[in-house]
Structure formats: C-alpha cells, structure tokens
Coordinates of C-alpha atoms in Angstrom, one line a residue:
X155 CA -13.9 -36.2 -6.4
X156 CA -12.4 -33.3 -4.5
X157 CA -14.4 -30.7 -6.4
X158 CA -17.5 -30.6 -4.2
X159 CA -15.5 -30.4 -1.0
X160 CA -13.3 -27.6 -2.3
X161 CA -16.2 -25.6 -3.8
X162 CA -18.2 -26.0 -0.6
X163 CA -15.3 -24.7 1.5
X164 CA -15.0 -21.6 -0.8
X165 CA -18.8 -21.1 -0.5
X166 CA -18.6 -20.7 3.3
X167 CA -16.8 -17.4 2.7
X168 CA -13.4 -16.3 1.7
X169 CA -12.8 -15.2 5.3
X170 CA -13.5 -18.6 6.7
X171 CA -10.5 -20.5 5.2
X172 CA -8.7 -19.7 8.4
X173 CA -10.1 -19.3 11.9
X174 CA -8.1 -16.2 12.6
X175 CA -9.2 -12.7 13.4
X176 CA -7.0 -11.2 10.7
X177 CA -9.0 -13.0 8.0
X178 CA -12.5 -12.7 9.4
X179 CA -14.4 -9.4 9.7
X180 CA -16.0 -8.5 13.0
X181 CA -19.5 -9.1 11.5
X182 CA -18.7 -12.6 10.4
X183 CA -20.6 -15.3 12.4
X184 CA -18.4 -18.0 14.0
X185 CA -19.4 -21.6 14.4
X186 CA -18.0 -25.1 14.5
X187 CA -19.1 -28.7 14.6
X188 CA -21.0 -31.3 12.6
X189 CA -19.9 -32.2 9.1
X190 CA -23.3 -33.8 8.3
X191 CA -24.9 -30.4 7.5
X192 CA -21.8 -28.7 6.1
X193 CA -23.0 -28.8 2.5
X194 CA -26.2 -27.0 3.2
X195 CA -24.6 -24.6 5.7
X196 CA -22.1 -23.7 2.9
X197 CA -24.9 -23.1 0.4
X198 CA -26.9 -21.0 2.8
X199 CA -23.8 -19.0 3.9
X200 CA -22.9 -18.2 0.3
X201 CA -26.5 -16.9 -0.4
X202 CA -26.6 -15.0 2.9
X203 CA -23.3 -13.2 2.3
X204 CA -24.5 -12.1 -1.1
X205 CA -27.7 -10.8 0.4
X206 CA -26.3 -9.2 3.6
X207 CA -22.6 -8.9 3.3
X208 CA -22.1 -11.0 6.4
X209 CA -20.1 -14.2 6.2
X210 CA -20.1 -17.4 8.1
X211 CA -16.8 -18.7 9.6
X212 CA -17.8 -22.4 10.1
X213 CA -15.3 -25.1 11.0
X214 CA -16.6 -28.5 9.7
X215 CA -14.7 -30.5 12.4
X216 CA -17.3 -33.0 13.7
X217 CA -20.0 -32.8 16.4
X218 CA -17.6 -33.6 19.2
X219 CA -15.3 -30.7 18.2
X220 CA -18.3 -28.3 17.9
X221 CA -19.5 -29.2 21.4
X222 CA -15.9 -28.6 22.8
X223 CA -15.7 -25.3 21.1
X224 CA -19.0 -23.9 22.3
X225 CA -18.2 -25.1 25.8
X226 CA -14.8 -23.2 25.5
X227 CA -16.7 -20.2 24.1
X228 CA -14.3 -19.9 21.2
X229 CA -17.3 -19.8 18.7
X230 CA -20.7 -18.2 18.8
X231 CA -22.5 -21.4 18.1
X232 CA -21.8 -25.1 18.1
X233 CA -23.3 -27.7 15.7
X234 CA -24.0 -31.3 16.6
X235 CA -25.9 -34.2 15.1
X236 CA -26.0 -35.8 18.5
X237 CA -28.4 -33.8 20.7
X238 CA -27.3 -32.9 24.2
X239 CA -29.4 -34.2 27.0
X240 CA -31.6 -31.8 29.0
X241 CA -29.4 -32.0 32.1
X242 CA -26.3 -31.2 30.0
X243 CA -28.0 -28.2 28.3
X244 CA -29.1 -27.0 31.7
X245 CA -25.7 -27.3 33.4
X246 CA -23.8 -25.6 30.6
X247 CA -26.5 -22.9 30.0
X248 CA -27.2 -23.8 26.4
X249 CA -30.2 -23.5 24.1
X250 CA -30.5 -26.3 21.5
X251 CA -32.6 -26.3 18.3
X252 CA -32.8 -28.4 15.1
X253 CA -31.8 -26.7 11.8
X254 CA -32.4 -29.3 9.1
X255 CA -32.8 -33.1 8.6
X256 CA -31.1 -35.5 6.3
X257 CA -30.3 -39.2 5.7
X258 CA -27.2 -41.3 6.5
X259 CA -26.5 -43.8 3.7
X260 CA -24.2 -46.7 3.3
X261 CA -21.7 -46.0 0.4
X262 CA -19.7 -48.7 -1.3
X263 CA -16.9 -49.0 -4.0
X264 CA -17.8 -52.1 -6.0
X265 CA -17.0 -52.3 -9.7
X266 CA -20.1 -52.8 -11.8
X267 CA -22.5 -51.9 -9.0
X268 CA -24.6 -48.7 -9.6
X269 CA -26.2 -46.5 -6.9
X270 CA -29.3 -48.3 -5.6
X271 CA -28.5 -51.7 -7.1
X272 CA -27.2 -53.1 -3.8
X273 CA -29.7 -53.7 -1.0
X274 CA -28.7 -54.0 2.7
X275 CA -30.6 -54.4 5.9
X276 CA -29.8 -53.3 9.5
X277 CA -28.6 -56.6 10.9
X278 CA -26.4 -57.3 7.9
X279 CA -24.9 -53.8 8.1
X280 CA -24.2 -54.3 11.7
X281 CA -22.4 -57.6 11.0
X282 CA -20.3 -55.9 8.3
X283 CA -19.2 -53.1 10.6
X284 CA -18.4 -55.7 13.3
X285 CA -16.2 -57.7 11.0
X286 CA -18.5 -60.7 11.0
X287 CA -19.1 -60.5 7.2
X288 CA -15.8 -60.0 5.4
X289 CA -16.4 -60.5 1.7
X290 CA -19.0 -59.0 -0.7
X291 CA -20.3 -62.4 -1.9
X292 CA -21.1 -63.5 1.7
X293 CA -24.3 -65.5 1.8
X294 CA -26.1 -62.9 4.0
X295 CA -25.5 -60.2 1.4
X296 CA -26.2 -62.5 -1.5
X297 CA -29.6 -63.4 0.0
X298 CA -30.6 -59.8 0.0
X299 CA -29.3 -59.4 -3.6
X300 CA -30.2 -62.6 -5.5
X301 CA -30.1 -60.9 -8.9
X302 CA -26.8 -59.0 -8.3
X303 CA -23.5 -60.5 -9.2
X304 CA -21.4 -59.8 -6.1
X305 CA -17.6 -60.1 -6.3
X306 CA -15.4 -62.2 -4.1
X307 CA -13.8 -59.0 -2.9
X308 CA -12.7 -58.3 0.7
X309 CA -14.8 -55.7 2.5
X310 CA -12.8 -52.7 3.6
X311 CA -14.8 -50.9 6.4
X312 CA -14.3 -47.1 6.6
X313 CA -15.6 -45.3 9.7
X314 CA -15.3 -41.9 11.4
X315 CA -12.2 -41.3 13.4
X316 CA -13.5 -38.1 15.1
X317 CA -16.3 -37.4 17.5
X318 CA -19.2 -37.5 15.2
X319 CA -23.0 -37.1 15.4
X320 CA -23.2 -39.1 12.2
X321 CA -21.6 -42.0 14.0
X322 CA -24.0 -41.4 17.0
X323 CA -27.0 -41.8 14.7
X324 CA -25.5 -44.6 12.7
X325 CA -24.6 -46.6 15.8
X326 CA -28.0 -45.8 17.4
X327 CA -29.7 -47.4 14.4
X328 CA -27.4 -50.4 14.4
X329 CA -28.0 -50.9 18.2
X330 CA -31.7 -50.8 17.5
X331 CA -31.6 -53.6 15.0
X332 CA -28.8 -55.7 16.4
X333 CA -28.6 -56.8 20.0
X334 CA -25.0 -58.0 19.4
X335 CA -24.0 -54.5 18.2
X336 CA -25.8 -52.9 21.2
X337 CA -24.0 -55.2 23.7
X338 CA -20.5 -55.2 22.1
X339 CA -20.1 -51.8 20.4
X340 CA -22.9 -49.6 21.7
X341 CA -24.0 -46.0 20.8
X342 CA -21.8 -43.0 21.0
X343 CA -20.2 -40.2 19.0
X344 CA -16.9 -42.1 19.1
X345 CA -16.6 -45.8 19.3
X346 CA -14.1 -48.6 19.8
X347 CA -14.6 -49.9 16.3
X348 CA -14.1 -53.7 15.9
X349 CA -12.7 -53.4 12.4
X350 CA -11.9 -50.8 9.7
X351 CA -9.9 -47.7 9.1
X352 CA -10.9 -44.3 10.4
X353 CA -11.4 -41.1 8.5
X354 CA -12.1 -37.5 9.6
X355 CA -15.5 -36.1 8.8
X356 CA -18.1 -37.1 6.2
X357 CA -15.6 -35.7 3.7
X358 CA -12.9 -38.1 4.8
X359 CA -15.1 -41.2 4.8
X360 CA -16.4 -40.2 1.3
X361 CA -12.9 -39.8 0.0
X362 CA -11.6 -43.0 1.5
X363 CA -14.5 -45.1 0.1
X364 CA -14.0 -43.5 -3.3
X365 CA -10.3 -44.5 -3.4
X366 CA -10.6 -48.0 -2.0
X367 CA -12.0 -50.9 -4.0
X368 CA -14.3 -53.0 -1.8
X369 CA -14.9 -50.3 0.7
X370 CA -18.0 -49.5 2.6
X371 CA -18.7 -46.4 4.8
X372 CA -21.5 -44.2 6.0
X373 CA -22.1 -40.6 5.1
X374 CA -24.8 -37.9 4.9
X375 CA -26.6 -38.3 1.6
X376 CA -25.4 -35.0 0.2
X377 CA -21.8 -36.2 0.3
X378 CA -22.8 -39.4 -1.6
X379 CA -24.8 -37.4 -4.2
X380 CA -22.2 -34.6 -4.8
X381 CA -19.3 -37.0 -4.9
X382 CA -21.2 -39.5 -7.1
X383 CA -20.7 -42.4 -4.7
X384 CA -22.5 -45.7 -5.0
X385 CA -25.1 -45.9 -2.2
X386 CA -27.1 -48.9 -1.1
X387 CA -30.8 -49.0 -0.7
X388 CA -32.1 -50.3 2.7
X389 CA -34.8 -52.6 4.1
X390 CA -36.6 -50.5 6.6
X391 CA -38.5 -51.3 9.9
X392 CA -41.6 -52.3 7.9
X393 CA -39.6 -54.7 5.8
X394 CA -39.8 -52.6 2.7
X395 CA -37.0 -51.7 0.3
X396 CA -36.5 -48.0 0.3
X397 CA -34.2 -45.5 -1.6
X398 CA -32.6 -42.5 0.1
X399 CA -34.7 -39.6 -1.0
X400 CA -36.0 -36.4 0.6
X401 CA -39.5 -38.0 0.7
X402 CA -38.1 -41.0 2.6
X403 CA -36.3 -38.8 5.1
X404 CA -39.5 -36.7 5.5
X405 CA -41.5 -39.9 6.2
X406 CA -39.1 -40.7 9.1
X407 CA -39.9 -37.3 10.7
X408 CA -43.6 -37.3 9.9
X409 CA -44.8 -38.4 13.4
X410 CA -41.9 -36.9 15.4
X411 CA -43.0 -35.1 18.6
X412 CA -40.3 -32.4 18.6
X413 CA -41.4 -31.1 22.0
X414 CA -41.1 -34.5 23.7
X415 CA -37.4 -34.0 24.4
X416 CA -35.4 -31.1 25.9
X417 CA -33.8 -29.0 23.2
X418 CA -35.9 -30.8 20.5
X419 CA -33.6 -33.7 20.8
X420 CA -35.6 -36.3 18.9
X421 CA -33.8 -39.3 17.4
X422 CA -35.3 -40.3 14.0
X423 CA -33.5 -43.7 13.5
X424 CA -35.5 -46.8 12.6
X425 CA -38.9 -45.1 12.6
X426 CA -41.9 -47.1 11.3
X427 CA -43.6 -46.5 8.0
X428 CA -43.5 -48.2 4.6
X429 CA -41.8 -45.2 2.9
X430 CA -39.4 -44.4 5.8
X431 CA -35.6 -44.2 5.4
X432 CA -34.2 -46.0 8.5
X433 CA -31.1 -43.8 9.1
X434 CA -32.6 -40.3 9.2
X435 CA -31.3 -37.6 11.5
X436 CA -31.7 -34.0 12.4
X437 CA -28.8 -31.7 13.1
X438 CA -28.8 -29.2 16.0
X439 CA -27.4 -25.8 16.8
X440 CA -26.1 -24.8 20.3
X441 CA -26.0 -21.3 21.6
X442 CA -25.6 -19.8 25.1
X443 CA -28.9 -18.7 26.7
X444 CA -27.0 -15.8 28.2
X445 CA -24.2 -15.2 25.8
X446 CA -21.1 -13.1 26.7
X447 CA -21.4 -11.4 23.3
X448 CA -25.1 -10.8 22.8
X449 CA -24.5 -9.0 19.5
X450 CA -22.7 -11.9 18.0
X451 CA -25.4 -14.4 19.1
X452 CA -28.0 -12.0 17.6
X453 CA -26.2 -12.2 14.2
X454 CA -26.1 -16.0 14.4
X455 CA -29.8 -16.2 15.1
X456 CA -30.6 -13.8 12.3
X457 CA -28.7 -16.1 9.9
X458 CA -30.6 -19.1 11.2
X459 CA -34.0 -17.3 11.0
X460 CA -33.1 -16.4 7.4
X461 CA -32.2 -20.0 6.7
X462 CA -35.5 -21.2 8.1
X463 CA -37.4 -18.6 6.0
X464 CA -35.5 -18.7 2.7
X465 CA -33.4 -21.9 2.7
X466 CA -35.9 -24.6 2.0
X467 CA -35.4 -24.8 -1.7
X468 CA -31.6 -24.8 -1.3
X469 CA -31.9 -27.6 1.3
X470 CA -34.1 -29.6 -1.1
X471 CA -31.5 -29.3 -3.9
X472 CA -29.1 -31.2 -1.7
X473 CA -31.8 -33.6 -0.5
X474 CA -32.0 -32.3 3.0
X475 CA -35.4 -31.9 4.6
X476 CA -36.4 -28.5 6.1
X477 CA -37.9 -28.3 9.6
X478 CA -41.7 -28.2 9.7
X479 CA -43.2 -24.7 10.1
X480 CA -44.6 -25.6 13.5
X481 CA -41.1 -26.5 14.7
X482 CA -39.6 -23.3 13.3
X483 CA -42.3 -21.2 15.1
X484 CA -41.6 -23.1 18.3
X485 CA -37.9 -22.5 18.0
X486 CA -38.3 -18.8 17.3
X487 CA -40.5 -18.5 20.3
X488 CA -37.9 -20.2 22.4
X489 CA -35.2 -17.8 21.2
X490 CA -37.3 -14.8 22.3
X491 CA -37.9 -16.4 25.7
X492 CA -34.6 -18.1 26.5
X493 CA -31.7 -16.4 24.6
X494 CA -31.3 -13.1 26.4
X495 CA -28.8 -10.4 27.1
X496 CA -27.5 -9.2 30.5
X497 CA -30.7 -7.2 31.0
X498 CA -32.9 -10.2 30.3
X499 CA -34.1 -8.9 26.9
X500 CA -34.1 -11.2 23.9
X501 CA -30.9 -10.8 21.9
X502 CA -32.9 -11.3 18.7
X503 CA -36.6 -11.8 18.0
X504 CA -37.9 -13.2 14.7
X505 CA -41.5 -12.8 15.9

C-alpha cells in the first residue's frame, strides 16, 4: 500500500526529500502545493532530471499550503486545484495556468466489492458525507445497487484535514447536486465536516480508506489506481452510469471555454454529456508575473513547457488528461507577455 507513495517521493528527485538548501542544488526547481497532481509531477520530474540534470523540489502539502508558500515567496511556484479568482491574482501579482486534468473518485473499503461494482450518485454521496446515511445497506445505496449484496457495516467517512483543492472540487460538485450540502456545508478548500475523520493529502485519505473496513473517501484517480483501491462508478448529470476513465475526464472538459475565466480558472464539476465523469478537475500553477528571481522562474517555466510538450503519454499512463493544444499555446503566449523580468523582458519564451 505504501509502495506507490514511497516510489513517487523518490522519483521527485533525491534532493527533494528535504526542503533545505544543503540537499538541493541551485538549479533545482522549487514548488509546493496540490497533492492531486503529485503522481504525474513525480513522473515528469524523474524523466526531466534524466534528460536535463535539473531536479524538482516539490512539496506535496495541499493546495492551501502551496498558495501560502507562493505568497510568502519561499518557493518559485505554487500549485493549486482550486483556482484563484482574478482579483486575487491581480492583487498578489500572480500568473495562473492549468497543467493537467484528472478525476476525483469515491473510494471504499468493502469486503467482496470490486472496483466499479458499486454505483453512487451525487445526492447519495452528499448524504453519506453529511452523516445522513450511516450504513452500507441503507435503502438509498441499495436502490442504486439492486444486484449488489451490501453489508450491514457502518460507514466510516474519511475526508481531507488540510487545505485542499481536491476538497474544493469535491464540495463544489456536492453543492451543485445537493441544496442541503450547499446550505449547510458549502464549498471551500477546508470545511467544517459534519462527520468523519481527517487525513492529510490524497495520500493520507487513500491510506486511511485502505486500512479501515467500511470506509469511504475521495481521492484523485491515480491514487486509487496505484494503490489498488476500490472505486465507485457514478451517475452523471445526464443520468448515465459512468466509470472513471481518461475518456470520461476528457468528456467533462470537451466544451470548456478556458479563456472565460481569469487565469484559466474553469471548474469542470458536473458538466453535461452522457460520457462525462462528474467530478473532473484541472490543476493550476502559480508564478509571479514579476518574480524576484527571474532565472528560477525561467527554469520552472522550461520544466512546464517540457511537460506540455513531452509529458502527454506519461500523463495518460496515470489516467490524467493533458491540456488541449490550443490551451497550451495560449498559456505559452501568456508567459511571454505577462511573466517578465525587471526590464520587462519575458523570463522565458517557448514560442
């Protein structure tokens, strides 16, 4: 169970096991934030270091922590699954752009239930995480799963304890499908959870669910896949049963207008479409438009440009969805225009 998390941490780079100058070279890129994209950032970082010799010192501490660190200027870039609003980007002086997309999945620990055998819908999921549904053989769950023998086991809710973009997108979806959730719990990176136990990061939720019979949690799909967790299928906005796949995540983003929001901050939850996975999310990078260390930001943008250009297959292997070519082109044009040094020149141009 711990193998994937340990191996991913090693893949980030030997230097990044500690956030100290003594262990990191001057050329290493520093970043912190979202755990949602950590598996793919680890994979990209390993390949990038082999190709360039430059490592990535990335702290997988949650979106809230990443935003705090970029604000404090202790890292070159922050990473968040909850996009900052235009006014916040403007007031802090940040550029924001999406790196990759993925899906959030409900994961459960139920004996005899295999991945994809259990089906849930949004309102039922909201009731579970509000503590209204407390056992697995509850009539609401049984109605969605007439052919599944559900145990009379207490439901143990596991949620994030840290500031989390995964939580933001999960709660955004629940608020969209449940008026009661919207009124009583709401949408945020950190919530006053009605029930359950908290765990840090997607890693922590995955581990807690794996170790607790009757548990349910929510994680980015790569964590479910790599840790061999049992995930549930979902009923989407069109009333169709869907599996969490790269194609289903892509379907959610098919009609997204990425330029409709400042910093490409488009929320992909509960999008229409028969093939659409309802809990799909992008993840964003934050850098200063006028960085104090232009050379460091240039190195970070080189890594992201390389990831856009060469990272699609690696992303697909972990069931992440690469950004569309048109979005990549727009982002790289934004870098050249907005991310500049003290003389007003682009710190890096991929054009």
